[in-house]
PDB file of N, CA and C in Angstrom:
ATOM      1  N   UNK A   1     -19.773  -3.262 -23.176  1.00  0.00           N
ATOM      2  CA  UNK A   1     -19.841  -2.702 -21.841  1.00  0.00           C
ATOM      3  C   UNK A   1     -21.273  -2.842 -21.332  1.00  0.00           C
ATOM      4  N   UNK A   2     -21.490  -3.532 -20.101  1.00  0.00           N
ATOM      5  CA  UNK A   2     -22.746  -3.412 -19.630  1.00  0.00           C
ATOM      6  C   UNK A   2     -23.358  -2.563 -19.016  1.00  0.00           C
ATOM      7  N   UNK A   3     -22.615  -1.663 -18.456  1.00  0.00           N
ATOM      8  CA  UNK A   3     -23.484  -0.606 -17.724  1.00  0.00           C
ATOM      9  C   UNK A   3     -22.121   0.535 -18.001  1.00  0.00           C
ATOM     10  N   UNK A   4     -22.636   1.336 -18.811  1.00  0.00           N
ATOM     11  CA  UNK A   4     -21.829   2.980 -18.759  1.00  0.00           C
ATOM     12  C   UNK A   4     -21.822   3.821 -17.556  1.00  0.00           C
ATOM     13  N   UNK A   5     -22.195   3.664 -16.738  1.00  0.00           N
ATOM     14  CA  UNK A   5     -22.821   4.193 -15.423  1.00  0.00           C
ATOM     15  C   UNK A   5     -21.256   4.451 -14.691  1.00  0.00           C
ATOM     16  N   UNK A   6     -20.335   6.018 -14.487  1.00  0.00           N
ATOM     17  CA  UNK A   6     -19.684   6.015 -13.542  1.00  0.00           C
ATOM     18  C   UNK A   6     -20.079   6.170 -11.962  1.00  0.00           C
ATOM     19  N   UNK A   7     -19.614   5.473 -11.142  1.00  0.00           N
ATOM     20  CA  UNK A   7     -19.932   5.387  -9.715  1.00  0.00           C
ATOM     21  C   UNK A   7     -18.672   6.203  -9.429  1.00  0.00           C
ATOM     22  N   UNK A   8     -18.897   7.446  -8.375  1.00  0.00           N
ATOM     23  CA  UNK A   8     -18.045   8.635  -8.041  1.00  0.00           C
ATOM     24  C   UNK A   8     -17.407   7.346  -6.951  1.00  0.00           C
ATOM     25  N   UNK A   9     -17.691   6.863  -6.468  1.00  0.00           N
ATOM     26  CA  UNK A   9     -16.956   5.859  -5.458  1.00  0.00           C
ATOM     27  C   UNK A   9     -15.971   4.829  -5.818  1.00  0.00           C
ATOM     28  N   UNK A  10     -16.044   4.586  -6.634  1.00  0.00           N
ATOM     29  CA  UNK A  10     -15.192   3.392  -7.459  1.00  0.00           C
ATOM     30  C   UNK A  10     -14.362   4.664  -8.521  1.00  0.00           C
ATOM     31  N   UNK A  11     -14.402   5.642  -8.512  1.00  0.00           N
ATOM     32  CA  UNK A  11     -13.419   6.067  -9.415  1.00  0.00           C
ATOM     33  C   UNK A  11     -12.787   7.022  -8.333  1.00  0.00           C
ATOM     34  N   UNK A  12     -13.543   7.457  -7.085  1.00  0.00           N
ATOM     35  CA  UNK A  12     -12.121   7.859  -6.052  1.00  0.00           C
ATOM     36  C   UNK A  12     -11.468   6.836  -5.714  1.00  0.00           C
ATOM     37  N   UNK A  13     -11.902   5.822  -5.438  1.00  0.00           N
ATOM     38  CA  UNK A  13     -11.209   4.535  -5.270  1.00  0.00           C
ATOM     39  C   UNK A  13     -10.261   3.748  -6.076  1.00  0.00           C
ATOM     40  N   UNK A  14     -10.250   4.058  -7.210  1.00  0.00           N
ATOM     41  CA  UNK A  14      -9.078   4.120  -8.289  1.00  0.00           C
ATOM     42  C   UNK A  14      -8.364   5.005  -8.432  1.00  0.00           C
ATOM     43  N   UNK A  15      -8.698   6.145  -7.957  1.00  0.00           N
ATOM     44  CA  UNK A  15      -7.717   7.728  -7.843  1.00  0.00           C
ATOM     45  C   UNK A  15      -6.285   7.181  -6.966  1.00  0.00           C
ATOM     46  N   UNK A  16      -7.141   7.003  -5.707  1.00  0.00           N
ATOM     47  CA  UNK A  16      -6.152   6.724  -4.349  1.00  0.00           C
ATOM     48  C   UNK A  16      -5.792   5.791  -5.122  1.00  0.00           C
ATOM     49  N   UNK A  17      -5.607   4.225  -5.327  1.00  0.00           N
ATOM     50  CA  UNK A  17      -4.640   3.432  -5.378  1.00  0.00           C
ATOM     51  C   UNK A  17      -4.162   3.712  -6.924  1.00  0.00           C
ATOM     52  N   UNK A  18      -4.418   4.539  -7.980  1.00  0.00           N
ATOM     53  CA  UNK A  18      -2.853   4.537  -8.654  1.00  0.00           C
ATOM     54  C   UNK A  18      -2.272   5.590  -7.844  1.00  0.00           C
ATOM     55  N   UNK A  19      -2.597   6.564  -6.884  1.00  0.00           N
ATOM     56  CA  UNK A  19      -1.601   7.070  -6.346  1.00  0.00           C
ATOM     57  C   UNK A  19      -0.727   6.924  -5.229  1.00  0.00           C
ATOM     58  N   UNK A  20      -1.154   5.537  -4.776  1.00  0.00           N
ATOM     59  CA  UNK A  20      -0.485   4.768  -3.483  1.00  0.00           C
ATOM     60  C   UNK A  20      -0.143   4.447  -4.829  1.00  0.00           C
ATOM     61  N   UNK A  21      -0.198   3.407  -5.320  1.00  0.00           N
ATOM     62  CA  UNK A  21       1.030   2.616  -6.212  1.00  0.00           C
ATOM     63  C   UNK A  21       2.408   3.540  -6.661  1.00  0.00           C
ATOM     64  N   UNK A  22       1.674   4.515  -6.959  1.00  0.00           N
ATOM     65  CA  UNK A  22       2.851   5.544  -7.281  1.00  0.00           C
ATOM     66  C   UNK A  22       3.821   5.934  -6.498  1.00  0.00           C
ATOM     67  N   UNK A  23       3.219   6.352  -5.262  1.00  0.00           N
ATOM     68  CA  UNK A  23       3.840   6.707  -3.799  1.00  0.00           C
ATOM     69  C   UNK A  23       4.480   5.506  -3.335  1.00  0.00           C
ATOM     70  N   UNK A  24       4.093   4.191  -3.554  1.00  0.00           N
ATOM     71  CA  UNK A  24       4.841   3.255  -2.615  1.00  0.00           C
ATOM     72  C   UNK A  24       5.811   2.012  -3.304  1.00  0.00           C
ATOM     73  N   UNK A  25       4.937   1.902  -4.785  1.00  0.00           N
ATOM     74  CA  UNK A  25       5.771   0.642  -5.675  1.00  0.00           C
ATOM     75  C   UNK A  25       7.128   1.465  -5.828  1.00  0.00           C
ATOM     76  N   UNK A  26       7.786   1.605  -5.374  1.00  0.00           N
ATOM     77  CA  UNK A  26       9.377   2.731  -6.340  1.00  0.00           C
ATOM     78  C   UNK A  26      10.705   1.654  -5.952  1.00  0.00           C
ATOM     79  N   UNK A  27      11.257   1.726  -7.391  1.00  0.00           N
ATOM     80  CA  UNK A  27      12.209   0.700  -8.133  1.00  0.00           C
ATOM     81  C   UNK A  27      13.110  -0.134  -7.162  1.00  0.00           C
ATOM     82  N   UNK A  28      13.611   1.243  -6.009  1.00  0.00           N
ATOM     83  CA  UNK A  28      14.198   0.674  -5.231  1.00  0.00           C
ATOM     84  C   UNK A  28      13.937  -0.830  -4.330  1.00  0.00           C
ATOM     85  N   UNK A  29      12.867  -0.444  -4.256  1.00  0.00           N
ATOM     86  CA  UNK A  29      11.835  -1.503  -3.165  1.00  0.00           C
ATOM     87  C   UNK A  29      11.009  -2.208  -3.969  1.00  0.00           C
ATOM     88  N   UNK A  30      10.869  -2.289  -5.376  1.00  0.00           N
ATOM     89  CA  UNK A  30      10.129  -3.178  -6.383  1.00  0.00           C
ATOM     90  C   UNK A  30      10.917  -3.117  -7.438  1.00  0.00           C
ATOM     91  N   UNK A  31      12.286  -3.940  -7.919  1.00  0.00           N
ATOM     92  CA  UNK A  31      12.937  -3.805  -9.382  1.00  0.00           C
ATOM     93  C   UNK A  31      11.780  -4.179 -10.157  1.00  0.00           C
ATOM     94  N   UNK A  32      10.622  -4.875 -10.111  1.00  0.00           N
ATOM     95  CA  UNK A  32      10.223  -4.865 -11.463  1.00  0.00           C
ATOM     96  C   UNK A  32       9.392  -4.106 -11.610  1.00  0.00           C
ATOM     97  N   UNK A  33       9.238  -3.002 -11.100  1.00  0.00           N
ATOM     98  CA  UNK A  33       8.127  -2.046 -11.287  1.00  0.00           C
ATOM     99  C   UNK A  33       9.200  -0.979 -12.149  1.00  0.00           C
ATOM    100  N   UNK A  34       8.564  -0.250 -13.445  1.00  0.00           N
ATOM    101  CA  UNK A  34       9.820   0.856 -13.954  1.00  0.00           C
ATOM    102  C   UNK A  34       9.105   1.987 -13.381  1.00  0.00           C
ATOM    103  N   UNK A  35       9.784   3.066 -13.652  1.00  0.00           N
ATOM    104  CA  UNK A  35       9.897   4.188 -13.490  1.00  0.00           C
ATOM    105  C   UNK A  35       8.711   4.714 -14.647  1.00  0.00           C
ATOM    106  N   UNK A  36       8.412   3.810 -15.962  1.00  0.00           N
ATOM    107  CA  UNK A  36       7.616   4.289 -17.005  1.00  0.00           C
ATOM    108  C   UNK A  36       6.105   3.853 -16.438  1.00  0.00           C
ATOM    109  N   UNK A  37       5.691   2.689 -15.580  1.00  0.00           N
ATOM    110  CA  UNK A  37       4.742   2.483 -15.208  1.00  0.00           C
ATOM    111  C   UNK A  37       4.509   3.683 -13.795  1.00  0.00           C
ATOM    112  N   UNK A  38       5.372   3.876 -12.907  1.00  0.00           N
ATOM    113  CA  UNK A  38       5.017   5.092 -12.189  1.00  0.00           C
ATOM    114  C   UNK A  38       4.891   6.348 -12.857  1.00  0.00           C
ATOM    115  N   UNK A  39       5.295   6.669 -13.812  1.00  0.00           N
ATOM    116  CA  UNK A  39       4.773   7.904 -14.683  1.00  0.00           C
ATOM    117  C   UNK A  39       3.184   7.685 -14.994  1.00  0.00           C
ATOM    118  N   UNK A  40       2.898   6.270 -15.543  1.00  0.00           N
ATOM    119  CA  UNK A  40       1.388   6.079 -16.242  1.00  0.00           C
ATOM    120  C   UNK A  40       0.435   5.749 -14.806  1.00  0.00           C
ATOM    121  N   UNK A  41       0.680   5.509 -13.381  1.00  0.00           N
ATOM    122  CA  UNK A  41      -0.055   5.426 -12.607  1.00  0.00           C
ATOM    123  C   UNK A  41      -0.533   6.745 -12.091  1.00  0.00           C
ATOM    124  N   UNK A  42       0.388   7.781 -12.488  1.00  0.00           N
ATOM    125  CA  UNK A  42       0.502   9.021 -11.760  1.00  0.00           C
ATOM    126  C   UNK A  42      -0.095   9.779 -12.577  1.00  0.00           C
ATOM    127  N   UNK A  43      -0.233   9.692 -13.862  1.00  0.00           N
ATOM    128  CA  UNK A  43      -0.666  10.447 -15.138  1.00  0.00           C
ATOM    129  C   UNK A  43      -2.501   9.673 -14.808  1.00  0.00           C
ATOM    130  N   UNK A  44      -2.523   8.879 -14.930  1.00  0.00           N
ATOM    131  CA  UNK A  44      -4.304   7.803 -14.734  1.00  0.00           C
ATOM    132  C   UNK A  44      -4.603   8.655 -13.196  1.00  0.00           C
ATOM    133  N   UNK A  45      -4.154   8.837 -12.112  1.00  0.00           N
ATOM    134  CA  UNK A  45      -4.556   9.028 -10.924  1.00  0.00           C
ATOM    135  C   UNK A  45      -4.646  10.842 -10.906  1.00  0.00           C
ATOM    136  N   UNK A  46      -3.891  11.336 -12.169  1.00  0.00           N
ATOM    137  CA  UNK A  46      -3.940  12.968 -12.171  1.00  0.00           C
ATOM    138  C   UNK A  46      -5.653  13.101 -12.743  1.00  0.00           C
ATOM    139  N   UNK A  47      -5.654  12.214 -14.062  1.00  0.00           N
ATOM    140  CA  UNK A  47      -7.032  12.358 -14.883  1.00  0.00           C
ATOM    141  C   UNK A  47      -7.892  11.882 -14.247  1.00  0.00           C
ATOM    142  N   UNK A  48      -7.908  11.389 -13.442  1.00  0.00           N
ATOM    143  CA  UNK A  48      -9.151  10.918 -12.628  1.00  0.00           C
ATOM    144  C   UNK A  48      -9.578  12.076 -11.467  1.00  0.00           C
ATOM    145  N   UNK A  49      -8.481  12.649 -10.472  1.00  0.00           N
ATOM    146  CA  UNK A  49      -8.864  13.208  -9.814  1.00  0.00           C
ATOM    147  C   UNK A  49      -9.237  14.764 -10.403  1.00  0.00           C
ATOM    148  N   UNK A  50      -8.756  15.077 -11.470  1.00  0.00           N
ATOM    149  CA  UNK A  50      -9.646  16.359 -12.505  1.00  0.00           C
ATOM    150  C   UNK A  50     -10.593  15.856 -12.876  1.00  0.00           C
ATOM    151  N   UNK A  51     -11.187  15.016 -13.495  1.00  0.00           N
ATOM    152  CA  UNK A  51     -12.159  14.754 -13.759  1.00  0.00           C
ATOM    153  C   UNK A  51     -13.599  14.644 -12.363  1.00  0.00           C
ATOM    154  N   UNK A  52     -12.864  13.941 -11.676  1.00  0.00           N
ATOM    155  CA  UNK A  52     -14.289  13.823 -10.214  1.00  0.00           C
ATOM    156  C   UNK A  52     -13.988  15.391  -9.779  1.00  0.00           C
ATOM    157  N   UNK A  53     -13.199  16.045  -9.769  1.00  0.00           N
ATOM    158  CA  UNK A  53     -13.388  17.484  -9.599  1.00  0.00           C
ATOM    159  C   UNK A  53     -14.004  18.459 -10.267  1.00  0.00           C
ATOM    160  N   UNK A  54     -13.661  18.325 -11.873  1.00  0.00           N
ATOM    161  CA  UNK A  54     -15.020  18.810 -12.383  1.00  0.00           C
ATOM    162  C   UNK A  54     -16.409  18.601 -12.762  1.00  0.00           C
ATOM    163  N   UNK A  55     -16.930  17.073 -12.685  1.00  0.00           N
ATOM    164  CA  UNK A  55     -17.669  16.532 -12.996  1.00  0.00           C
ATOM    165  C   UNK A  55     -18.613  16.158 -11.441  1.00  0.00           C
ATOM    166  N   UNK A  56     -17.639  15.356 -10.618  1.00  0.00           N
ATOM    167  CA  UNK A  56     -18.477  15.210  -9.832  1.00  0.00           C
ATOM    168  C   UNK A  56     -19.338  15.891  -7.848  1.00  0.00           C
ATOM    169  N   UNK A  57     -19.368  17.546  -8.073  1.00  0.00           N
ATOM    170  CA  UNK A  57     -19.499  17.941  -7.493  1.00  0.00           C
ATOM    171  C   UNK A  57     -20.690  19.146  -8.019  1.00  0.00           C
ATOM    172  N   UNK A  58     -22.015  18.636  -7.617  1.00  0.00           N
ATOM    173  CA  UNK A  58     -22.906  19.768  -7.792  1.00  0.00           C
ATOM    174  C   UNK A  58     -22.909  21.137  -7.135  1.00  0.00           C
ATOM    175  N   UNK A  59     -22.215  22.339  -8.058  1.00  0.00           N
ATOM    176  CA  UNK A  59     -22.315  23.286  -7.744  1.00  0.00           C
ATOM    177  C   UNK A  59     -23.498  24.234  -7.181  1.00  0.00           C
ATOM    178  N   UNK A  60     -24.446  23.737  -7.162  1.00  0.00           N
ATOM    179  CA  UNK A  60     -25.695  24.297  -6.927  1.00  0.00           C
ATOM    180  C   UNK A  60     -25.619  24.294  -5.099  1.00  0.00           C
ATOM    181  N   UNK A  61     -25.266  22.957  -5.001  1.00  0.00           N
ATOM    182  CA  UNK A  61     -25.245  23.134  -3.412  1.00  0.00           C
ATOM    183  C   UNK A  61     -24.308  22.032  -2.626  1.00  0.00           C
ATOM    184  N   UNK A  62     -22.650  22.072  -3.430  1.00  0.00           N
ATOM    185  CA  UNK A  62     -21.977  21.799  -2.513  1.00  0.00           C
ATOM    186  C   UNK A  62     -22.149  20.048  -2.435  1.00  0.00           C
ATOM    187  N   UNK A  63     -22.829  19.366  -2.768  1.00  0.00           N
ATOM    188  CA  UNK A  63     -22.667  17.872  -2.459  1.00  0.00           C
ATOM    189  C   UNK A  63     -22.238  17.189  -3.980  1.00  0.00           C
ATOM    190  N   UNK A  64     -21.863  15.876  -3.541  1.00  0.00           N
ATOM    191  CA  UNK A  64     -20.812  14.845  -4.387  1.00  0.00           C
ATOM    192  C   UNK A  64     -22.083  14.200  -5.169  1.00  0.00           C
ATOM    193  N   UNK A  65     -22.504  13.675  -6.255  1.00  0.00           N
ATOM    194  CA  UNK A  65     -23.285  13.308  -6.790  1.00  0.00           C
ATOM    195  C   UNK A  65     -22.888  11.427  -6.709  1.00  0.00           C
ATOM    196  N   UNK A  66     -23.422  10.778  -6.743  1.00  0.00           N
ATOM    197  CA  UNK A  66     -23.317   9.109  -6.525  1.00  0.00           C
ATOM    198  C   UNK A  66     -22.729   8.862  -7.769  1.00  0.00           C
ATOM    199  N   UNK A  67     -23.795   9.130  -8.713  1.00  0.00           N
ATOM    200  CA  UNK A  67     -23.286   8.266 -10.145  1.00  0.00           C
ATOM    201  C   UNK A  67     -23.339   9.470 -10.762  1.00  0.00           C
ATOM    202  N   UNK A  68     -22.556   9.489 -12.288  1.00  0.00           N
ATOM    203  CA  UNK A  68     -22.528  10.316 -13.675  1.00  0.00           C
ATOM    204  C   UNK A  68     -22.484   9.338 -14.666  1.00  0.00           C
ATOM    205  N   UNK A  69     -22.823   9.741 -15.970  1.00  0.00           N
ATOM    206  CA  UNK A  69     -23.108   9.407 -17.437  1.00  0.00           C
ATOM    207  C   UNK A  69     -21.861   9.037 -17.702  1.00  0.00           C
ATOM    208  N   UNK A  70     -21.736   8.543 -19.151  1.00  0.00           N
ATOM    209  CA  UNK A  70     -20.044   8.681 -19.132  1.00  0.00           C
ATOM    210  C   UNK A  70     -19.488   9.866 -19.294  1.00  0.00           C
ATOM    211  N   UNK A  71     -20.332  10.488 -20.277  1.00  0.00           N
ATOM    212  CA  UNK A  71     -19.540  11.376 -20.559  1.00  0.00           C
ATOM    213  C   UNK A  71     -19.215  12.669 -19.256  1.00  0.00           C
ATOM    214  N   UNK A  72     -19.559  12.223 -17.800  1.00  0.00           N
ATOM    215  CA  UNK A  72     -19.506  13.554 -16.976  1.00  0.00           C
ATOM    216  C   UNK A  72     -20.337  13.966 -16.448  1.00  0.00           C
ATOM    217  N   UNK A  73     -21.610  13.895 -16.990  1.00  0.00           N
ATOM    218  CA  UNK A  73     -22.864  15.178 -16.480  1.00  0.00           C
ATOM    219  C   UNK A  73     -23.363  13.462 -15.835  1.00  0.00           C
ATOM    220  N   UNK A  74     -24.352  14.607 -14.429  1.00  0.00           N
ATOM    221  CA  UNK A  74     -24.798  13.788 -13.468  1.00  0.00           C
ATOM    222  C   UNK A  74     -26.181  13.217 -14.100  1.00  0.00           C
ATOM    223  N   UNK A  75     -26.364  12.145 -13.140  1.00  0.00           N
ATOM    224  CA  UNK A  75     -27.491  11.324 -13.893  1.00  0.00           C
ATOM    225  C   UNK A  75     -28.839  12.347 -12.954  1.00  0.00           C
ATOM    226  N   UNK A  76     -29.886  12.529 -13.720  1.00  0.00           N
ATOM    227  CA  UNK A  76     -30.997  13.177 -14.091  1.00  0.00           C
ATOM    228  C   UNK A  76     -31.906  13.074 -12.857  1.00  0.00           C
ATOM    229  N   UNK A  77     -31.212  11.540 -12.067  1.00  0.00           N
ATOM    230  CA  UNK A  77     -32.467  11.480 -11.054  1.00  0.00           C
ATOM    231  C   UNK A  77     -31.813  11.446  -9.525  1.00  0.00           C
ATOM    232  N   UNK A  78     -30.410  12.850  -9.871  1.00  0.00           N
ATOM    233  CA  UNK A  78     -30.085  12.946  -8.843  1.00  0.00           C
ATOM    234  C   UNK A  78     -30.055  14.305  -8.348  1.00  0.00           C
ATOM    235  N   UNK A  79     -30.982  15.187  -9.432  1.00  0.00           N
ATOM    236  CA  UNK A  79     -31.022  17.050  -8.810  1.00  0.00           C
ATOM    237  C   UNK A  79     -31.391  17.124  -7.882  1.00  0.00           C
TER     238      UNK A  79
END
């Protein structure tokens, strides 16, 4: 991996589209999409949006932080 660096922008941006995929690929209107891949788009788009909810919002004063570590905590040169 070259850069561990999460960008809060690129992972709301993966939030929304597994949850448009979820909301819009459905079997009826896509046979080859299953019902087991809309479970795993919807399950990826749940953990993501808990995660930028607990991770990426500085409680101190209310604003969205740009980037975090991997593991969560904001990067150092953004207090």
């Amino acid at each position: 991996v070259y850069d561990k660096t999460k960008h809060v922008i690129t992972q709301a941006q993966t939030v929304w589209a597994l949850s448009k995929l979820y909301t819009s690929a459905k079997p009826d209107l896509f046979p080859q999409v299953t019902e087991g891949q809309r479970a795993e788009w919807l399950k990826l788009a749940r953990a993501g949006g808990l995660f930028l909810h607990a991770h990426s919002i500085n409680r101190n004063n209310g604003r969205v932080y740009s980037t975090l570590n991997q593991d969560g905590s904001p990067n150092t040169d953004q207090e």
